[in-house]
Amino acid sequence: MDAPKLIAEQLLADPRVAEATRLLTQAVTEYASQLSAQAADPQRTEELRHLLNEYANLRGNSLFFPYLGSGAGRSALVELLDGSVKYDMITGIGVHAMGHANPELVAELIPAVLADTVMQGNLQQNVESLKLSRELVALAKHHGAKLDHCFLSSSGAMANENALKILFQHRLGSQRVLAFENAFAGRSMVLNQVTDRPKNRVGQPQTMAVDYVPFYDARSDVDSLHHSLRVLERHVERFPDSHCGFIMELVQGEGGYYGAPREFFVALCSLLRKHNIPIFFDEIQTFGRTLQPFAFQMLELDDYADVVTVGKMTQVCATLFGEKLNPKHGLLSQTFTSSTTAIVAARWILRKMKEGAFYGEEGRIAAIHARFATRFEKLHQKAPDKISGPWGVGGMIAFTPFNGSAEAAKNVLHRLYDAGVIAFVAGQNPARVRFLPPFLSLTDQEIDAACDIIDDVILSLEIQD
Ligand SMILES: Cc1ncc(COP(=O)(O)O)c(C=O)c1O
């Protein structure tokens, strides 16, 4: 005999909940359908300027863009407080992969809004945390990676911190970590050291010893591989048994959208295996966006995945690791796993990734990349001194504007913003303009409309020295 229904099950089965969900999604869809790209309303620009000034005072620093959202949007379109409606092609740096105000997701989130708690944490979680962990592990193991465990957390930096803690405990006595030059790993006290950006370390004490290995350089394919191997070998010889692991982005994100061929990673990973140094793939930016759900799956590096972190478009971040790395009780815990809505959204996103034809050479992500790339190539042919590229993989797309200086990229980004396309910078020397579009909802029309704006802005700008 079935157990009597729980109160939660009865609540969610109540016809009023279904009816309210139908009405709410209908309302969201109706209002969102009125949105189209448009310039700011002059009656509202002053008010937004005041709010931004107040916010800058409160934060102690101004925002990169004069962006305060109204809360409305539709797919790539987002409405701001000044009444402008822009194409969001950066999605909070890769977070809103499902697009703005996705009505299907709104319906999915109603049970999360009705749930008993806003936040879930290690002491008290609801069943959806378990289900999300189960689904992430299943996806990560799909092609044979030995990733048996999943620890949820609420930021990419925390997921990476947890990964490093696991690795240090596994390699007892180690004090150092290996990383790629030009890496980005987060902004905590430790990850500031791994992140290869002097600016981020100003005034910060050294909290960890990091040994850098040059990333792949496409301009000198074979030499680059040999050089990286030599540097890695030298670090390992100089500090025997001292490295907890090698943290790798398989496509460098913040560093400027640099990828590398499988052979490059295989050579490095084989050497690491020889020295028993664990391999840690940081997929916080790449997860979901390359031609397989994980970049390590696209590159067929499943055998080397000892620890993997995900974040951004997963809404909830996570550290995945194999049985042999399972840490002792007490090492990992935190008050917040994430919000109930984020956990439910994460599960919906994983489902969409699975159900839609997004992955593979013929998948939607490859098609989105090709559509942007074709437009950027055409623009390069028209104005070879104004744009070069494209770069990146799948749903990570970039071009280099003008001479690749930081000023040139910043200028283009602000001009694009004013004209109605939101993008962001990646890398230095060259600085690139990059796009992380909402690929789960993005239409070809949205790509074309954004690219028309990009064409106009680039062609209207003078060449700078
Ligand atoms: C590769 C990579 N690792 C870690 C992080 C840190 O994630 P978070 O900003 O959520 O702490 C980022 C963020 O951009 C990232 O791109």
GROMACS .gro file of C-alpha atoms and ligand atoms in nm:
model
  481
    1MET     CA    1   0.000   0.000   0.000
    2ASP     CA    2   0.130   0.346  -0.091
    3ALA     CA    3   0.224   0.578   0.197
    4PRO     CA    4  -0.021   0.868   0.242
    5LYS     CA    5   0.079   1.174   0.042
    6LEU     CA    6   0.305   1.425   0.214
    7ILE     CA    7   0.172   1.773   0.270
    8ALA     CA    8   0.429   1.905   0.019
    9GLU     CA    9   0.302   1.658  -0.244
   10GLN     CA   10  -0.056   1.757  -0.173
   11LEU     CA   11   0.029   2.127  -0.203
   12LEU     CA   12   0.200   2.085  -0.539
   13ALA     CA   13  -0.086   1.868  -0.667
   14ASP     CA   14  -0.344   2.129  -0.567
   15PRO     CA   15  -0.526   2.254  -0.879
   16ARG     CA   16  -0.486   2.613  -0.755
   17VAL     CA   17  -0.106   2.577  -0.790
   18ALA     CA   18  -0.143   2.452  -1.147
   19GLU     CA   19  -0.386   2.732  -1.228
   20ALA     CA   20  -0.164   2.999  -1.067
   21THR     CA   21   0.137   2.864  -1.257
   22ARG     CA   22  -0.057   2.881  -1.583
   23LEU     CA   23  -0.169   3.238  -1.513
   24LEU     CA   24   0.178   3.354  -1.407
   25THR     CA   25   0.359   3.209  -1.708
   26GLN     CA   26   0.087   3.348  -1.934
   27ALA     CA   27   0.138   3.695  -1.783
   28VAL     CA   28   0.518   3.674  -1.814
   29THR     CA   29   0.488   3.560  -2.177
   30GLU     CA   30   0.237   3.831  -2.265
   31TYR     CA   31   0.439   4.116  -2.119
   32ALA     CA   32   0.769   3.982  -2.249
   33SER     CA   33   0.625   3.958  -2.600
   34GLN     CA   34   0.595   4.339  -2.602
   35LEU     CA   35   0.973   4.377  -2.574
   36SER     CA   36   1.184   4.471  -2.872
   37ALA     CA   37   1.531   4.622  -2.893
   38GLN     CA   38   1.516   4.994  -2.821
   39ALA     CA   39   1.715   5.293  -2.707
   40ALA     CA   40   1.686   5.448  -2.359
   41ASP     CA   41   1.387   5.664  -2.278
   42PRO     CA   42   1.524   6.020  -2.219
   43GLN     CA   43   1.270   6.061  -1.934
   44ARG     CA   44   1.435   5.775  -1.747
   45THR     CA   45   1.806   5.826  -1.814
   46GLU     CA   46   1.849   6.085  -1.539
   47GLU     CA   47   1.685   5.859  -1.279
   48LEU     CA   48   1.914   5.569  -1.377
   49ARG     CA   49   2.218   5.798  -1.355
   50HIS     CA   50   2.120   5.896  -0.998
   51LEU     CA   51   2.072   5.534  -0.894
   52LEU     CA   52   2.405   5.433  -1.046
   53ASN     CA   53   2.583   5.715  -0.861
   54GLU     CA   54   2.423   5.606  -0.535
   55TYR     CA   55   2.520   5.246  -0.606
   56ALA     CA   56   2.878   5.345  -0.689
   57ASN     CA   57   2.896   5.526  -0.354
   58LEU     CA   58   2.757   5.227  -0.169
   59ARG     CA   59   2.989   4.979  -0.339
   60GLY     CA   60   3.286   5.212  -0.327
   61ASN     CA   61   3.334   5.176  -0.701
   62SER     CA   62   3.132   5.227  -1.017
   63LEU     CA   63   2.989   4.942  -1.223
   64PHE     CA   64   3.156   4.851  -1.554
   65PHE     CA   65   2.836   4.927  -1.751
   66PRO     CA   66   2.556   5.166  -1.648
   67TYR     CA   67   2.342   4.852  -1.608
   68LEU     CA   68   2.052   4.813  -1.369
   69GLY     CA   69   1.796   4.566  -1.499
   70SER     CA   70   1.421   4.619  -1.461
   71GLY     CA   71   1.354   4.247  -1.412
   72ALA     CA   72   1.193   4.196  -1.754
   73GLY     CA   73   1.338   4.030  -2.060
   74ARG     CA   74   1.283   3.771  -2.330
   75SER     CA   75   1.554   3.530  -2.438
   76ALA     CA   76   1.855   3.750  -2.534
   77LEU     CA   77   1.661   4.073  -2.483
   78VAL     CA   78   1.681   4.249  -2.148
   79GLU     CA   79   1.501   4.563  -2.029
   80LEU     CA   80   1.699   4.812  -1.821
   81LEU     CA   81   1.580   5.082  -1.582
   82ASP     CA   82   1.640   5.355  -1.841
   83GLY     CA   83   1.381   5.184  -2.064
   84SER     CA   84   1.642   5.059  -2.310
   85VAL     CA   85   1.611   4.701  -2.431
   86LYS     CA   86   1.942   4.541  -2.529
   87TYR     CA   87   2.076   4.213  -2.667
   88ASP     CA   88   2.245   4.041  -2.376
   89MET     CA   89   2.527   3.840  -2.531
   90ILE     CA   90   2.727   3.799  -2.210
   91THR     CA   91   2.453   3.678  -1.968
   92GLY     CA   92   2.617   3.776  -1.641
   93ILE     CA   93   2.945   3.624  -1.773
   94GLY     CA   94   2.793   3.293  -1.869
   95VAL     CA   95   2.522   3.251  -1.606
   96HIS     CA   96   2.187   3.310  -1.781
   97ALA     CA   97   2.228   3.045  -2.051
   98MET     CA   98   1.849   2.998  -2.052
   99GLY     CA   99   1.784   3.358  -2.155
  100HIS     CA  100   1.589   3.622  -1.967
  101ALA     CA  101   1.247   3.549  -1.819
  102ASN     CA  102   1.224   3.205  -1.976
  103PRO     CA  103   0.853   3.121  -1.924
  104GLU     CA  104   0.916   2.747  -1.910
  105LEU     CA  105   1.166   2.804  -1.630
  106VAL     CA  106   0.928   3.041  -1.449
  107ALA     CA  107   0.675   2.755  -1.434
  108GLU     CA  108   0.945   2.518  -1.313
  109LEU     CA  109   1.043   2.755  -1.033
  110ILE     CA  110   0.696   2.787  -0.878
  111PRO     CA  111   0.742   2.479  -0.655
  112ALA     CA  112   1.077   2.625  -0.542
  113VAL     CA  113   0.908   2.953  -0.450
  114LEU     CA  114   0.642   2.759  -0.257
  115ALA     CA  115   0.901   2.548  -0.077
  116ASP     CA  116   0.955   2.591   0.297
  117THR     CA  117   1.299   2.756   0.277
  118VAL     CA  118   1.470   3.011   0.055
  119MET     CA  119   1.816   2.860   0.106
  120GLN     CA  120   1.946   2.510   0.143
  121GLY     CA  121   2.262   2.419   0.328
  122ASN     CA  122   2.468   2.128   0.446
  123LEU     CA  123   2.272   2.069   0.766
  124GLN     CA  124   1.925   2.092   0.613
  125GLN     CA  125   1.864   2.025   0.248
  126ASN     CA  126   1.560   1.917   0.053
  127VAL     CA  127   1.546   1.628  -0.187
  128GLU     CA  128   1.626   1.837  -0.495
  129SER     CA  129   1.987   1.882  -0.374
  130LEU     CA  130   2.028   1.506  -0.380
  131LYS     CA  131   1.870   1.483  -0.726
  132LEU     CA  132   2.093   1.757  -0.865
  133SER     CA  133   2.405   1.584  -0.729
  134ARG     CA  134   2.290   1.254  -0.880
  135GLU     CA  135   2.231   1.416  -1.220
  136LEU     CA  136   2.565   1.600  -1.224
  137VAL     CA  137   2.754   1.280  -1.138
  138ALA     CA  138   2.566   1.083  -1.407
  139LEU     CA  139   2.648   1.347  -1.669
  140ALA     CA  140   3.015   1.366  -1.565
  141LYS     CA  141   3.053   0.985  -1.577
  142HIS     CA  142   2.873   0.951  -1.910
  143HIS     CA  143   3.186   0.867  -2.111
  144GLY     CA  144   3.367   0.682  -1.834
  145ALA     CA  145   3.523   0.951  -1.610
  146LYS     CA  146   3.571   0.820  -1.259
  147LEU     CA  147   3.383   1.099  -1.084
  148ASP     CA  148   3.171   0.940  -0.815
  149HIS     CA  149   3.103   1.231  -0.583
  150CYS     CA  150   2.954   1.578  -0.607
  151PHE     CA  151   2.978   1.851  -0.346
  152LEU     CA  152   2.750   2.150  -0.409
  153SER     CA  153   2.842   2.509  -0.328
  154SER     CA  154   2.726   2.858  -0.407
  155SER     CA  155   3.018   3.010  -0.603
  156GLY     CA  156   3.283   2.902  -0.848
  157ALA     CA  157   3.555   3.018  -0.614
  158MET     CA  158   3.413   2.802  -0.333
  159ALA     CA  159   3.390   2.501  -0.566
  160ASN     CA  160   3.757   2.552  -0.658
  161GLU     CA  161   3.859   2.604  -0.294
  162ASN     CA  162   3.686   2.277  -0.206
  163ALA     CA  163   3.868   2.105  -0.493
  164LEU     CA  164   4.206   2.229  -0.369
  165LYS     CA  165   4.129   2.123  -0.012
  166ILE     CA  166   4.042   1.774  -0.137
  167LEU     CA  167   4.365   1.759  -0.336
  168PHE     CA  168   4.587   1.880  -0.051
  169GLN     CA  169   4.437   1.626   0.187
  170HIS     CA  170   4.485   1.350  -0.071
  171ARG     CA  171   4.849   1.446  -0.132
  172LEU     CA  172   4.944   1.483   0.232
  173GLY     CA  173   5.251   1.700   0.272
  174SER     CA  174   5.213   1.884  -0.059
  175GLN     CA  175   5.221   2.264  -0.042
  176ARG     CA  176   5.220   2.376  -0.403
  177VAL     CA  177   4.984   2.373  -0.699
  178LEU     CA  178   5.051   2.370  -1.074
  179ALA     CA  179   4.854   2.600  -1.302
  180PHE     CA  180   4.866   2.742  -1.652
  181GLU     CA  181   5.004   3.084  -1.721
  182ASN     CA  182   4.719   3.326  -1.791
  183ALA     CA  183   4.482   3.116  -1.577
  184PHE     CA  184   4.171   3.244  -1.404
  185ALA     CA  185   4.051   3.042  -1.107
  186GLY     CA  186   3.852   3.285  -0.891
  187ARG     CA  187   3.905   3.564  -0.643
  188SER     CA  188   3.938   3.412  -0.296
  189MET     CA  189   4.264   3.465  -0.107
  190VAL     CA  190   4.406   3.138  -0.241
  191LEU     CA  191   4.257   3.156  -0.590
  192ASN     CA  192   4.390   3.509  -0.631
  193GLN     CA  193   4.731   3.344  -0.626
  194VAL     CA  194   4.638   3.082  -0.887
  195THR     CA  195   4.475   3.343  -1.111
  196ASP     CA  196   4.764   3.472  -1.316
  197ARG     CA  197   4.687   3.843  -1.294
  198PRO     CA  198   4.920   4.073  -1.103
  199LYS     CA  199   4.643   4.334  -1.067
  200ASN     CA  200   4.432   4.093  -0.863
  201ARG     CA  201   4.715   4.036  -0.615
  202VAL     CA  202   4.793   4.398  -0.528
  203GLY     CA  203   4.825   4.426  -0.151
  204GLN     CA  204   4.750   4.057  -0.097
  205PRO     CA  205   4.977   3.827   0.101
  206GLN     CA  206   5.106   3.518  -0.071
  207THR     CA  207   4.880   3.238   0.047
  208MET     CA  208   4.999   2.956  -0.175
  209ALA     CA  209   5.292   2.863  -0.394
  210VAL     CA  210   5.190   2.827  -0.759
  211ASP     CA  211   5.413   2.692  -1.035
  212TYR     CA  212   5.304   2.806  -1.380
  213VAL     CA  213   5.325   2.615  -1.704
  214PRO     CA  214   5.279   2.799  -2.036
  215PHE     CA  215   4.946   2.731  -2.206
  216TYR     CA  216   4.938   2.608  -2.567
  217ASP     CA  217   5.045   2.861  -2.826
  218ALA     CA  218   4.884   2.797  -3.165
  219ARG     CA  219   5.154   3.001  -3.337
  220SER     CA  220   5.418   2.739  -3.257
  221ASP     CA  221   5.227   2.415  -3.220
  222VAL     CA  222   5.498   2.150  -3.162
  223ASP     CA  223   5.747   2.385  -2.994
  224SER     CA  224   5.476   2.506  -2.762
  225LEU     CA  225   5.397   2.151  -2.650
  226HIS     CA  226   5.764   2.071  -2.590
  227HIS     CA  227   5.820   2.395  -2.406
  228SER     CA  228   5.524   2.335  -2.172
  229LEU     CA  229   5.638   1.978  -2.105
  230ARG     CA  230   5.991   2.096  -2.025
  231VAL     CA  231   5.864   2.360  -1.784
  232LEU     CA  232   5.634   2.110  -1.613
  233GLU     CA  233   5.917   1.859  -1.582
  234ARG     CA  234   6.142   2.125  -1.429
  235HIS     CA  235   5.881   2.222  -1.165
  236VAL     CA  236   5.829   1.859  -1.070
  237GLU     CA  237   6.204   1.795  -1.044
  238ARG     CA  238   6.262   2.111  -0.844
  239PHE     CA  239   5.981   2.034  -0.595
  240PRO     CA  240   5.944   1.656  -0.578
  241ASP     CA  241   5.615   1.527  -0.429
  242SER     CA  242   5.516   1.885  -0.348
  243HIS     CA  243   5.224   1.948  -0.586
  244CYS     CA  244   4.868   1.875  -0.478
  245GLY     CA  245   4.757   1.880  -0.842
  246PHE     CA  246   4.743   2.073  -1.170
  247ILE     CA  247   4.443   2.304  -1.213
  248MET     CA  248   4.353   2.347  -1.581
  249GLU     CA  249   4.100   2.538  -1.783
  250LEU     CA  250   4.061   2.342  -2.107
  251VAL     CA  251   3.957   2.661  -2.282
  252GLN     CA  252   4.098   2.966  -2.108
  253GLY     CA  253   3.802   3.193  -2.040
  254GLU     CA  254   3.894   3.517  -1.865
  255GLY     CA  255   4.243   3.472  -2.013
  256GLY     CA  256   4.113   3.542  -2.365
  257TYR     CA  257   3.939   3.233  -2.514
  258TYR     CA  258   4.241   3.019  -2.592
  259GLY     CA  259   4.193   2.651  -2.665
  260ALA     CA  260   4.442   2.372  -2.727
  261PRO     CA  261   4.436   2.042  -2.917
  262ARG     CA  262   4.375   1.714  -2.737
  263GLU     CA  263   4.740   1.607  -2.789
  264PHE     CA  264   4.863   1.902  -2.586
  265PHE     CA  265   4.657   1.805  -2.283
  266VAL     CA  266   4.724   1.432  -2.325
  267ALA     CA  267   5.101   1.492  -2.323
  268LEU     CA  268   5.083   1.703  -2.006
  269CYS     CA  269   4.835   1.472  -1.834
  270SER     CA  270   5.046   1.164  -1.912
  271LEU     CA  271   5.347   1.329  -1.752
  272LEU     CA  272   5.137   1.422  -1.449
  273ARG     CA  273   5.013   1.064  -1.421
  274LYS     CA  274   5.376   0.943  -1.428
  275HIS     CA  275   5.445   1.160  -1.124
  276ASN     CA  276   5.113   1.075  -0.949
  277ILE     CA  277   5.002   1.436  -0.962
  278PRO     CA  278   4.620   1.461  -0.975
  279ILE     CA  279   4.450   1.654  -1.256
  280PHE     CA  280   4.184   1.912  -1.183
  281PHE     CA  281   3.973   2.050  -1.469
  282ASP     CA  282   3.818   2.386  -1.383
  283GLU     CA  283   3.504   2.387  -1.601
  284ILE     CA  284   3.333   2.677  -1.429
  285GLN     CA  285   3.321   2.875  -1.752
  286THR     CA  286   3.340   2.591  -2.008
  287PHE     CA  287   3.069   2.366  -1.863
  288GLY     CA  288   2.778   2.336  -2.104
  289ARG     CA  289   2.930   2.562  -2.366
  290THR     CA  290   3.165   2.346  -2.569
  291LEU     CA  291   3.064   2.068  -2.807
  292GLN     CA  292   2.998   1.825  -2.520
  293PRO     CA  293   2.848   1.906  -2.179
  294PHE     CA  294   3.200   1.901  -2.031
  295ALA     CA  295   3.505   2.026  -2.224
  296PHE     CA  296   3.696   1.722  -2.095
  297GLN     CA  297   3.437   1.507  -2.273
  298MET     CA  298   3.477   1.704  -2.596
  299LEU     CA  299   3.855   1.651  -2.574
  300GLU     CA  300   3.813   1.289  -2.465
  301LEU     CA  301   4.015   1.342  -2.149
  302ASP     CA  302   3.775   1.144  -1.929
  303ASP     CA  303   4.053   0.916  -1.804
  304TYR     CA  304   4.241   1.215  -1.664
  305ALA     CA  305   3.954   1.384  -1.477
  306ASP     CA  306   4.041   1.344  -1.108
  307VAL     CA  307   3.857   1.656  -0.992
  308VAL     CA  308   3.622   1.877  -1.196
  309THR     CA  309   3.443   2.195  -1.095
  310VAL     CA  310   3.137   2.349  -1.260
  311GLY     CA  311   2.953   2.676  -1.207
  312LYS     CA  312   2.803   2.979  -1.379
  313MET     CA  313   2.529   2.834  -1.605
  314THR     CA  314   2.466   2.553  -1.357
  315GLN     CA  315   2.337   2.823  -1.115
  316VAL     CA  316   2.465   2.602  -0.833
  317CYS     CA  317   2.838   2.531  -0.836
  318ALA     CA  318   2.987   2.190  -0.769
  319THR     CA  319   3.308   1.998  -0.711
  320LEU     CA  320   3.310   1.649  -0.866
  321PHE     CA  321   3.571   1.396  -0.761
  322GLY     CA  322   3.656   1.029  -0.763
  323GLU     CA  323   3.636   0.776  -0.483
  324LYS     CA  324   4.009   0.769  -0.417
  325LEU     CA  325   4.004   1.143  -0.341
  326ASN     CA  326   3.708   1.135  -0.103
  327PRO     CA  327   3.816   1.357   0.188
  328LYS     CA  328   3.779   1.286   0.558
  329HIS     CA  329   3.470   1.401   0.740
  330GLY     CA  330   3.498   1.766   0.845
  331LEU     CA  331   3.693   1.903   0.551
  332LEU     CA  332   3.395   2.027   0.348
  333SER     CA  333   3.082   2.197   0.469
  334GLN     CA  334   2.902   2.528   0.440
  335THR     CA  335   2.588   2.706   0.558
  336PHE     CA  336   2.460   2.769   0.205
  337THR     CA  337   2.454   2.507  -0.066
  338SER     CA  338   2.246   2.747  -0.272
  339SER     CA  339   1.892   2.882  -0.297
  340THR     CA  340   1.605   2.643  -0.360
  341THR     CA  341   1.523   2.827  -0.685
  342ALA     CA  342   1.885   2.796  -0.804
  343ILE     CA  343   1.885   2.422  -0.732
  344VAL     CA  344   1.557   2.369  -0.917
  345ALA     CA  345   1.681   2.589  -1.205
  346ALA     CA  346   2.004   2.387  -1.222
  347ARG     CA  347   1.808   2.065  -1.264
  348TRP     CA  348   1.592   2.220  -1.537
  349ILE     CA  349   1.903   2.342  -1.721
  350LEU     CA  350   2.063   1.997  -1.710
  351ARG     CA  351   1.739   1.851  -1.845
  352LYS     CA  352   1.729   2.103  -2.132
  353MET     CA  353   2.093   2.030  -2.215
  354LYS     CA  354   2.005   1.661  -2.237
  355GLU     CA  355   1.678   1.690  -2.425
  356GLY     CA  356   1.779   1.955  -2.679
  357ALA     CA  357   2.010   1.882  -2.975
  358PHE     CA  358   2.282   2.113  -2.838
  359TYR     CA  359   2.598   1.900  -2.851
  360GLY     CA  360   2.819   1.743  -3.117
  361GLU     CA  361   2.958   1.882  -3.442
  362GLU     CA  362   2.604   1.917  -3.580
  363GLY     CA  363   2.447   2.047  -3.259
  364ARG     CA  364   2.289   2.383  -3.191
  365ILE     CA  365   2.594   2.516  -3.003
  366ALA     CA  366   2.819   2.448  -3.305
  367ALA     CA  367   2.560   2.618  -3.528
  368ILE     CA  368   2.544   2.923  -3.300
  369HIS     CA  369   2.924   2.948  -3.304
  370ALA     CA  370   2.932   2.917  -3.684
  371ARG     CA  371   2.669   3.188  -3.727
  372PHE     CA  372   2.863   3.438  -3.515
  373ALA     CA  373   3.196   3.331  -3.668
  374THR     CA  374   3.073   3.378  -4.026
  375ARG     CA  375   2.956   3.728  -3.944
  376PHE     CA  376   3.287   3.820  -3.775
  377GLU     CA  377   3.486   3.678  -4.067
  378LYS     CA  378   3.279   3.886  -4.312
  379LEU     CA  379   3.334   4.194  -4.101
  380HIS     CA  380   3.707   4.121  -4.093
  381GLN     CA  381   3.709   4.102  -4.474
  382LYS     CA  382   3.540   4.441  -4.490
  383ALA     CA  383   3.757   4.602  -4.224
  384PRO     CA  384   4.071   4.390  -4.166
  385ASP     CA  385   4.232   4.650  -3.936
  386LYS     CA  386   3.926   4.682  -3.717
  387ILE     CA  387   3.853   4.324  -3.616
  388SER     CA  388   4.036   3.993  -3.618
  389GLY     CA  389   3.935   3.645  -3.513
  390PRO     CA  390   3.697   3.487  -3.434
  391TRP     CA  391   3.825   3.285  -3.140
  392GLY     CA  392   3.676   3.049  -2.887
  393VAL     CA  393   3.482   2.724  -2.891
  394GLY     CA  394   3.106   2.663  -2.910
  395GLY     CA  395   2.915   2.906  -2.693
  396MET     CA  396   3.234   3.096  -2.604
  397ILE     CA  397   3.298   3.337  -2.892
  398ALA     CA  398   3.536   3.634  -2.920
  399PHE     CA  399   3.703   3.874  -3.161
  400THR     CA  400   3.994   4.112  -3.118
  401PRO     CA  401   3.901   4.472  -3.189
  402PHE     CA  402   4.154   4.705  -3.357
  403ASN     CA  403   4.507   4.670  -3.214
  404GLY     CA  404   4.396   4.454  -2.921
  405SER     CA  405   4.475   4.716  -2.658
  406ALA     CA  406   4.271   4.727  -2.339
  407GLU     CA  407   4.152   5.079  -2.434
  408ALA     CA  408   4.036   4.966  -2.779
  409ALA     CA  409   3.838   4.676  -2.628
  410LYS     CA  410   3.684   4.899  -2.360
  411ASN     CA  411   3.587   5.160  -2.615
  412VAL     CA  412   3.422   4.901  -2.841
  413LEU     CA  413   3.239   4.746  -2.545
  414HIS     CA  414   3.093   5.078  -2.438
  415ARG     CA  415   2.996   5.171  -2.793
  416LEU     CA  416   2.830   4.832  -2.836
  417TYR     CA  417   2.651   4.877  -2.508
  418ASP     CA  418   2.515   5.217  -2.608
  419ALA     CA  419   2.406   5.071  -2.942
  420GLY     CA  420   2.226   4.782  -2.772
  421VAL     CA  421   2.460   4.480  -2.744
  422ILE     CA  422   2.611   4.370  -2.413
  423ALA     CA  423   2.945   4.188  -2.437
  424PHE     CA  424   3.255   4.184  -2.217
  425VAL     CA  425   3.633   4.179  -2.230
  426ALA     CA  426   3.858   3.871  -2.208
  427GLY     CA  427   4.236   3.858  -2.196
  428GLN     CA  428   4.508   4.117  -2.216
  429ASN     CA  429   4.755   4.172  -2.500
  430PRO     CA  430   4.539   4.122  -2.691
  431ALA     CA  431   4.221   4.220  -2.511
  432ARG     CA  432   3.925   4.055  -2.680
  433VAL     CA  433   3.554   4.128  -2.697
  434ARG     CA  434   3.376   3.811  -2.595
  435PHE     CA  435   3.028   3.670  -2.602
  436LEU     CA  436   2.860   3.408  -2.381
  437PRO     CA  437   2.512   3.412  -2.538
  438PRO     CA  438   2.202   3.250  -2.384
  439PHE     CA  439   2.234   2.945  -2.606
  440LEU     CA  440   1.943   2.749  -2.456
  441SER     CA  441   1.695   3.005  -2.590
  442LEU     CA  442   1.892   3.201  -2.852
  443THR     CA  443   1.736   3.235  -3.199
  444ASP     CA  444   1.913   3.296  -3.530
  445GLN     CA  445   1.722   3.623  -3.560
  446GLU     CA  446   1.869   3.739  -3.229
  447ILE     CA  447   2.222   3.651  -3.344
  448ASP     CA  448   2.170   3.835  -3.675
  449ALA     CA  449   2.023   4.143  -3.506
  450ALA     CA  450   2.313   4.161  -3.258
  451CYS     CA  451   2.567   4.111  -3.537
  452ASP     CA  452   2.407   4.390  -3.743
  453ILE     CA  453   2.465   4.623  -3.446
  454ILE     CA  454   2.824   4.497  -3.405
  455ASP     CA  455   2.890   4.562  -3.777
  456ASP     CA  456   2.758   4.918  -3.753
  457VAL     CA  457   2.958   4.998  -3.440
  458ILE     CA  458   3.288   4.853  -3.566
  459LEU     CA  459   3.256   5.014  -3.909
  460SER     CA  460   3.168   5.353  -3.758
  461LEU     CA  461   3.478   5.362  -3.533
  462GLU     CA  462   3.804   5.515  -3.650
  463ILE     CA  463   4.117   5.300  -3.657
  464GLN     CA  464   4.330   5.371  -3.350
  465ASP     CA  465   4.706   5.346  -3.319
  466LIG     C1  466   3.748   2.927  -1.501
  466LIG     C2  467   3.688   2.996  -1.383
  466LIG     N1  468   3.710   2.947  -1.259
  466LIG     C3  469   3.658   3.005  -1.150
  466LIG     C4  470   3.579   3.118  -1.159
  466LIG     C5  471   3.524   3.181  -1.033
  466LIG     O1  472   3.385   3.168  -1.028
  466LIG     P1  473   3.299   3.266  -0.933
  466LIG     O2  474   3.311   3.402  -0.992
  466LIG     O3  475   3.160   3.209  -0.940
  466LIG     O4  476   3.358   3.257  -0.797
  466LIG     C6  477   3.553   3.172  -1.285
  466LIG     C7  478   3.474   3.296  -1.298
  466LIG     O5  479   3.480   3.366  -1.395
  466LIG     C8  480   3.609   3.111  -1.400
  466LIG     O6  481   3.590   3.160  -1.522
   0.00000   0.00000   0.00000
